XYZ file of C-alpha atoms in Angstrom:
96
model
C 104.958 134.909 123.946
C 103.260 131.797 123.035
C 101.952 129.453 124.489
C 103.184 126.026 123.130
C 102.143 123.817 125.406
C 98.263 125.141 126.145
C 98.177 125.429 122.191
C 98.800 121.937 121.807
C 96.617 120.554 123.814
C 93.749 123.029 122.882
C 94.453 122.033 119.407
C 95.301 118.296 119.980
C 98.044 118.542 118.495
C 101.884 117.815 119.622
C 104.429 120.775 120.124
C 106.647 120.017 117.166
C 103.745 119.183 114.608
C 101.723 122.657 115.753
C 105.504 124.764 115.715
C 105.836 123.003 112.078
C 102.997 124.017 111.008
C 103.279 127.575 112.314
C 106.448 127.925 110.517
C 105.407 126.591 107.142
C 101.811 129.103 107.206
C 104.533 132.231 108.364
C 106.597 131.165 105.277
C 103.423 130.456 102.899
C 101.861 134.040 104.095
C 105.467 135.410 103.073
C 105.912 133.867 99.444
C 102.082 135.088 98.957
C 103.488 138.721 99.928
C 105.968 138.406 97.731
C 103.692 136.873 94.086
C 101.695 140.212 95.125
C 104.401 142.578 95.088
C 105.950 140.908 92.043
C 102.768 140.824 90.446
C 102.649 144.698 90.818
C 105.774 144.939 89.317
C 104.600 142.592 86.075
C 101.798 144.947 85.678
C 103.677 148.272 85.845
C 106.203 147.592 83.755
C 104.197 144.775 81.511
C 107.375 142.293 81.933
C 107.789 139.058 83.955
C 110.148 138.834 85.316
C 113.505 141.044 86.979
C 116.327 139.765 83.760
C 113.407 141.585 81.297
C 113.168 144.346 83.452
C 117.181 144.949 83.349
C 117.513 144.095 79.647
C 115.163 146.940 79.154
C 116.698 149.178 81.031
C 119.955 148.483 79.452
C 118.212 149.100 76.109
C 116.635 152.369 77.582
C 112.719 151.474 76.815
C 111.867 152.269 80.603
C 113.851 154.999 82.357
C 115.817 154.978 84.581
C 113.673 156.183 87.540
C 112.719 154.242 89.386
C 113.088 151.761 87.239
C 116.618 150.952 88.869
C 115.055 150.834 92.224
C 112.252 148.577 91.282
C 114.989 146.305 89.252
C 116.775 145.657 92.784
C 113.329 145.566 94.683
C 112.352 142.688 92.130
C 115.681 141.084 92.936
C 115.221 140.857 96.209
C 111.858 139.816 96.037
C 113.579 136.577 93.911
C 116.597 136.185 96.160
C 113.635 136.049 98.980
C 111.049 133.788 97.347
C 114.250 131.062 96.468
C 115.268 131.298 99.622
C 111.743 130.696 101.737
C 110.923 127.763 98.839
C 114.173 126.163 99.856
C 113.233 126.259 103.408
C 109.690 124.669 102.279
C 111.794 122.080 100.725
C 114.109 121.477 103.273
C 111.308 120.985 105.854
C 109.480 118.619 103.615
C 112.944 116.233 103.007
C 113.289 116.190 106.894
C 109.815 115.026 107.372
C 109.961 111.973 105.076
């Protein structure tokens, strides 16, 4: 458990301002996790984004495995990235 308190004043910094920032580098390390597992996707299937990847499964140019299970990994990893970039923005519009 940490520390809040001791952290602060090691860092010089109050409470809220270093649990802030804590949050917003956790979310930051996340949405980089995420560009580098989408970014694997873009390069195995040579399309950017999740929509191309359906449309060309619809239209059978990839196959269907594992294509289908990288189409709702991809998803996800949009739902995901929206949602922590909302968060982001949320945090920013309370701070101003």
């Amino acid at each position: 458990m940490v520390d809040w308190e001791s952290l602060s004043q090691v860092l010089a910094v109050n409470v809220s301002m270093l649990q802030e920032q804590a949050v917003r580098i956790l979310i930051e390390t996340e949405l980089s996790r995420l560009d580098h597992e989408e970014i694997e996707l873009i390069q195995k299937y040579h399309l950017l984004s999740s929509v191309d990847l359906e449309q060309a499964l619809q239209s059978r140019i990839v196959p269907e495995h594992p294509s289908w299970e990288d189409l709702i990994r991809w998803e996800a990893i949009e739902d995901r990235r929206k949602a922590l970039k909302e968060l982001l923005r949320n945090m920013s519009v309370m701070n101003s």
